[in-house]
CSV table of C-alpha atoms in Angstrom, one decimal:
chain,number,residue,atom,x,y,z
A,1,UNK,CA,-13.9,21.0,0.2
A,2,UNK,CA,-11.0,20.2,-2.1
A,3,UNK,CA,-7.9,19.2,-0.3
A,4,UNK,CA,-5.8,21.7,-2.0
A,5,UNK,CA,-8.1,24.4,-0.6
A,6,UNK,CA,-7.5,23.3,2.9
A,7,UNK,CA,-3.8,24.2,3.2
A,8,UNK,CA,-3.5,26.6,6.1
A,9,UNK,CA,-1.3,29.6,6.4
A,10,UNK,CA,1.1,27.8,8.6
A,11,UNK,CA,1.5,25.0,6.0
A,12,UNK,CA,2.2,27.7,3.3
A,13,UNK,CA,5.2,29.0,5.4
A,14,UNK,CA,6.8,25.6,4.7
A,15,UNK,CA,6.8,26.1,0.9
A,16,UNK,CA,10.1,27.9,0.6
A,17,UNK,CA,11.8,25.4,3.0
A,18,UNK,CA,11.0,22.3,1.0
A,19,UNK,CA,13.5,21.0,-1.7
A,20,UNK,CA,13.1,18.2,-4.2
A,21,UNK,CA,14.6,14.9,-3.1
A,22,UNK,CA,17.4,13.3,-5.2
A,23,UNK,CA,15.5,10.2,-5.9
A,24,UNK,CA,11.8,9.2,-5.5
A,25,UNK,CA,10.8,8.2,-2.0
A,26,UNK,CA,8.7,5.1,-2.1
A,27,UNK,CA,6.0,5.0,0.6
A,28,UNK,CA,3.8,2.1,1.3
A,29,UNK,CA,0.5,2.3,3.1
A,30,UNK,CA,-0.6,-0.6,5.2
A,31,UNK,CA,-3.7,-1.0,7.3
A,32,UNK,CA,-7.0,-3.0,7.7
A,33,UNK,CA,-10.0,-2.3,5.4
A,34,UNK,CA,-11.7,0.8,6.4
A,35,UNK,CA,-8.6,2.4,7.9
A,36,UNK,CA,-8.6,5.1,5.2
A,37,UNK,CA,-5.5,4.2,3.2
A,38,UNK,CA,-7.0,5.4,-0.1
A,39,UNK,CA,-8.4,8.7,1.4
A,40,UNK,CA,-5.1,9.4,3.1
A,41,UNK,CA,-3.2,8.7,-0.1
A,42,UNK,CA,-5.4,11.1,-2.0
A,43,UNK,CA,-4.9,13.8,0.6
A,44,UNK,CA,-1.1,13.4,0.8
A,45,UNK,CA,-0.9,13.4,-3.0
A,46,UNK,CA,-2.9,16.5,-3.3
A,47,UNK,CA,-1.1,18.4,-0.8
A,48,UNK,CA,2.4,17.5,-2.1
A,49,UNK,CA,1.5,18.3,-5.6
A,50,UNK,CA,0.0,21.6,-4.6
A,51,UNK,CA,3.4,22.7,-3.3
A,52,UNK,CA,5.3,21.6,-6.3
A,53,UNK,CA,6.4,17.9,-5.6
A,54,UNK,CA,6.1,15.4,-8.3
A,55,UNK,CA,4.1,12.4,-7.0
A,56,UNK,CA,3.5,9.0,-8.6
A,57,UNK,CA,0.5,7.0,-7.3
A,58,UNK,CA,-0.6,3.4,-7.8
A,59,UNK,CA,-3.4,4.6,-10.2
A,60,UNK,CA,-0.7,6.4,-12.2
A,61,UNK,CA,1.1,3.1,-12.6
A,62,UNK,CA,-2.0,1.3,-13.5
A,63,UNK,CA,-2.7,3.9,-16.2
A,64,UNK,CA,0.8,3.7,-17.6
A,65,UNK,CA,0.4,-0.1,-18.0
A,66,UNK,CA,-3.0,0.2,-19.7
A,67,UNK,CA,-1.5,2.6,-22.3
A,68,UNK,CA,1.4,0.2,-23.1
A,69,UNK,CA,1.2,-1.6,-26.5
A,70,UNK,CA,0.9,-5.4,-26.7
A,71,UNK,CA,4.6,-5.8,-27.2
A,72,UNK,CA,5.5,-3.5,-24.4
A,73,UNK,CA,3.2,-5.2,-21.9
A,74,UNK,CA,4.8,-8.6,-23.0
A,75,UNK,CA,8.2,-7.2,-22.4
A,76,UNK,CA,7.1,-5.8,-19.0
A,77,UNK,CA,5.9,-9.3,-18.0
A,78,UNK,CA,9.0,-11.0,-19.2
A,79,UNK,CA,11.1,-8.6,-17.2
A,80,UNK,CA,9.0,-9.2,-14.1
A,81,UNK,CA,9.4,-12.9,-14.3
A,82,UNK,CA,13.0,-12.5,-14.9
A,83,UNK,CA,13.4,-10.4,-11.9
A,84,UNK,CA,11.1,-12.1,-9.5
A,85,UNK,CA,11.1,-15.8,-10.6
A,86,UNK,CA,13.3,-17.0,-7.6
A,87,UNK,CA,11.0,-15.3,-5.2
A,88,UNK,CA,7.9,-16.6,-6.9
A,89,UNK,CA,9.3,-20.2,-6.6
A,90,UNK,CA,10.2,-19.5,-2.9
A,91,UNK,CA,6.7,-18.0,-2.2
A,92,UNK,CA,5.0,-20.9,-3.8
A,93,UNK,CA,7.0,-23.3,-1.7
A,94,UNK,CA,6.1,-21.3,1.5
A,95,UNK,CA,2.4,-21.5,0.6
A,96,UNK,CA,2.8,-25.3,-0.1
A,97,UNK,CA,4.6,-25.8,3.3
A,98,UNK,CA,1.8,-23.9,5.0
A,99,UNK,CA,-0.9,-25.9,2.9
A,100,UNK,CA,-2.5,-22.8,1.5
A,101,UNK,CA,-1.1,-22.9,-2.0
A,102,UNK,CA,-3.3,-21.4,-4.7
A,103,UNK,CA,-2.8,-20.1,-8.2
A,104,UNK,CA,-4.7,-17.0,-7.3
A,105,UNK,CA,-2.2,-16.2,-4.6
A,106,UNK,CA,0.7,-16.5,-7.0
A,107,UNK,CA,-1.2,-14.4,-9.6
A,108,UNK,CA,-1.7,-11.7,-7.0
A,109,UNK,CA,1.9,-11.7,-6.2
A,110,UNK,CA,2.9,-11.4,-9.9
A,111,UNK,CA,0.5,-8.6,-10.3
A,112,UNK,CA,2.1,-6.3,-7.8
A,113,UNK,CA,5.5,-7.5,-9.0
A,114,UNK,CA,4.6,-6.3,-12.5
A,115,UNK,CA,3.4,-2.9,-11.0
A,116,UNK,CA,6.8,-2.7,-9.2
A,117,UNK,CA,8.7,-3.3,-12.6
A,118,UNK,CA,6.6,-0.6,-14.2
A,119,UNK,CA,7.2,1.8,-11.2
A,120,UNK,CA,10.9,1.6,-11.6
A,121,UNK,CA,10.7,2.0,-15.3
A,122,UNK,CA,8.7,5.1,-14.8
A,123,UNK,CA,10.9,6.7,-12.2
A,124,UNK,CA,14.0,5.9,-14.1
A,125,UNK,CA,12.6,7.7,-17.2
A,126,UNK,CA,11.1,10.7,-15.4
A,127,UNK,CA,11.9,12.5,-12.0
A,128,UNK,CA,9.5,12.0,-9.2
A,129,UNK,CA,10.0,13.1,-5.5
A,130,UNK,CA,7.4,10.6,-4.0
A,131,UNK,CA,5.7,7.3,-4.9
A,132,UNK,CA,2.6,6.7,-2.7
A,133,UNK,CA,1.4,3.2,-2.8
A,134,UNK,CA,-2.1,2.5,-0.8
A,135,UNK,CA,-2.2,-1.1,-1.9
A,136,UNK,CA,1.1,-2.9,-2.2
A,137,UNK,CA,2.8,-6.1,-1.3
A,138,UNK,CA,2.3,-6.4,2.4
A,139,UNK,CA,-1.4,-5.7,1.9
A,140,UNK,CA,-1.6,-8.1,-1.0
A,141,UNK,CA,0.2,-10.9,0.9
A,142,UNK,CA,-2.2,-10.4,3.8
A,143,UNK,CA,-5.3,-10.5,1.7
A,144,UNK,CA,-4.1,-13.5,-0.3
A,145,UNK,CA,-3.6,-15.6,2.9
A,146,UNK,CA,-6.4,-14.7,5.3
A,147,UNK,CA,-9.4,-17.0,5.9
A,148,UNK,CA,-7.1,-20.0,5.3
A,149,UNK,CA,-5.3,-20.8,8.5
A,150,UNK,CA,-6.2,-21.4,12.1
A,151,UNK,CA,-3.0,-19.9,13.2
A,152,UNK,CA,-0.6,-17.3,11.4
A,153,UNK,CA,2.2,-17.5,14.0
A,154,UNK,CA,4.4,-19.4,11.5
A,155,UNK,CA,3.8,-17.8,8.1
A,156,UNK,CA,3.7,-14.2,9.4
A,157,UNK,CA,7.4,-14.8,10.2
A,158,UNK,CA,8.2,-16.0,6.7
A,159,UNK,CA,6.4,-13.6,4.4
A,160,UNK,CA,8.8,-10.6,4.9
A,161,UNK,CA,11.1,-12.3,2.4
A,162,UNK,CA,8.8,-11.5,-0.4
A,163,UNK,CA,8.1,-7.8,0.5
A,164,UNK,CA,9.2,-5.2,-2.2
A,165,UNK,CA,11.8,-2.7,-1.1
A,166,UNK,CA,10.2,0.7,0.1
A,167,UNK,CA,11.6,3.7,1.9
A,168,UNK,CA,8.9,4.2,4.4
A,169,UNK,CA,6.0,2.1,5.8
A,170,UNK,CA,2.9,3.9,7.1
A,171,UNK,CA,0.5,1.7,9.2
A,172,UNK,CA,-3.0,3.2,9.6
A,173,UNK,CA,-4.3,2.2,13.0
A,174,UNK,CA,-8.0,2.0,13.7
A,175,UNK,CA,-10.5,0.2,16.0
A,176,UNK,CA,-12.3,-2.6,14.3
A,177,UNK,CA,-15.9,-1.3,15.1
A,178,UNK,CA,-15.1,2.0,13.3
A,179,UNK,CA,-13.5,0.2,10.4
A,180,UNK,CA,-16.6,-2.0,10.0
A,181,UNK,CA,-18.8,1.2,9.9
A,182,UNK,CA,-16.7,2.8,7.3
A,183,UNK,CA,-16.7,-0.4,5.2
A,184,UNK,CA,-20.5,-0.3,5.4
A,185,UNK,CA,-20.6,3.3,4.2
A,186,UNK,CA,-18.1,3.1,1.3
A,187,UNK,CA,-19.4,2.9,-2.1
A,188,UNK,CA,-16.9,0.3,-3.5
A,189,UNK,CA,-17.9,-3.3,-2.7
A,190,UNK,CA,-14.8,-5.2,-3.9
A,191,UNK,CA,-13.4,-6.7,-0.5
A,192,UNK,CA,-14.7,-9.8,1.0
A,193,UNK,CA,-15.3,-7.7,4.1
A,194,UNK,CA,-17.9,-5.6,2.2
A,195,UNK,CA,-20.1,-8.6,1.6
A,196,UNK,CA,-20.2,-9.6,5.4
A,197,UNK,CA,-23.0,-8.6,7.8
A,198,UNK,CA,-21.7,-6.1,10.4
A,199,UNK,CA,-21.3,-8.6,13.3
A,200,UNK,CA,-19.4,-11.1,11.3
A,201,UNK,CA,-17.3,-8.4,9.7
A,202,UNK,CA,-16.2,-7.0,13.1
A,203,UNK,CA,-15.3,-10.5,14.3
A,204,UNK,CA,-13.3,-11.3,11.2
A,205,UNK,CA,-11.5,-7.9,11.3
A,206,UNK,CA,-10.4,-8.6,14.9
A,207,UNK,CA,-9.3,-12.0,14.0
A,208,UNK,CA,-7.0,-10.9,11.2
A,209,UNK,CA,-5.9,-7.4,12.2
A,210,UNK,CA,-3.1,-8.6,14.5
A,211,UNK,CA,-1.8,-10.8,11.6
A,212,UNK,CA,-1.6,-7.7,9.4
A,213,UNK,CA,0.1,-5.6,12.0
A,214,UNK,CA,2.7,-8.4,12.6
A,215,UNK,CA,3.3,-8.5,8.8
A,216,UNK,CA,4.1,-4.7,9.1
A,217,UNK,CA,6.3,-5.3,12.3
A,218,UNK,CA,8.4,-7.8,10.5
A,219,UNK,CA,9.2,-5.5,7.6
A,220,UNK,CA,12.8,-4.6,7.4
A,221,UNK,CA,12.1,-1.2,6.2
A,222,UNK,CA,14.2,1.3,8.3
A,223,UNK,CA,11.4,3.9,8.5
A,224,UNK,CA,8.1,2.6,9.9
A,225,UNK,CA,5.4,4.8,11.5
A,226,UNK,CA,1.9,4.3,12.9
A,227,UNK,CA,-0.6,6.8,11.8
A,228,UNK,CA,-3.8,7.4,13.9
A,229,UNK,CA,-7.0,7.4,12.2
A,230,UNK,CA,-8.4,9.6,14.9
A,231,UNK,CA,-7.0,12.4,12.7
A,232,UNK,CA,-8.6,13.3,9.4
A,233,UNK,CA,-6.7,12.5,6.2
A,234,UNK,CA,-6.2,16.2,5.8
A,235,UNK,CA,-4.6,16.4,9.2
A,236,UNK,CA,-2.4,13.4,8.6
A,237,UNK,CA,-1.3,15.0,5.3
A,238,UNK,CA,-0.3,18.3,7.0
A,239,UNK,CA,1.6,16.4,9.8
A,240,UNK,CA,3.5,14.5,7.0
A,241,UNK,CA,4.3,17.9,5.4
A,242,UNK,CA,5.7,19.2,8.6
A,243,UNK,CA,8.0,16.3,8.9
A,244,UNK,CA,9.6,17.1,5.6
A,245,UNK,CA,10.9,20.4,6.7
């Protein structure tokens, strides 16, 4: 059933109470693979749009960049480098200091930074109420550094310097056994965890999940919330809607 069809009568009562925000609220989703970040983002987006909010998603940002001409993309990259060069240099030194430097890690950082530059260009040109990001900088830094150190006690305290500013962080909590089953059943096979056998996958998820949660904890975002994946994405979206009133 479509998410929009699942709005209950109780949720409909909230419609006249809701008011557009003065500026876009940027919400970053964090959680281990299989936690349902993408599914929840889809449900949040559908529900908010259905009641009149203007929502920008990561896919919208990617589509915007794909539609840019060659000159516009060059300008976007140049602006990204200008804005983020000091942090890129510092991030590179942090990776060198921890002996895990790689060009791929830097490119991944620049990729999200370019998305962030495009994001702010978009919301400056057009009014949005919410920006929902299911794969943003915290998730990217985690993904770029796992499988490379015996201990993350030091680097997890350093990486918060390279986070991008967001207004709210949502951490999707899930047990690793359930996450592994979900990874097995999903159609996309882009993650390294997708290519592991179930036993090794559970072991690696348990090994690196605390590191991801600690990265979330070290964020200086003033509004951080843990979301239970025992609820369905539709239920989480409905609860999010209630908190807006």
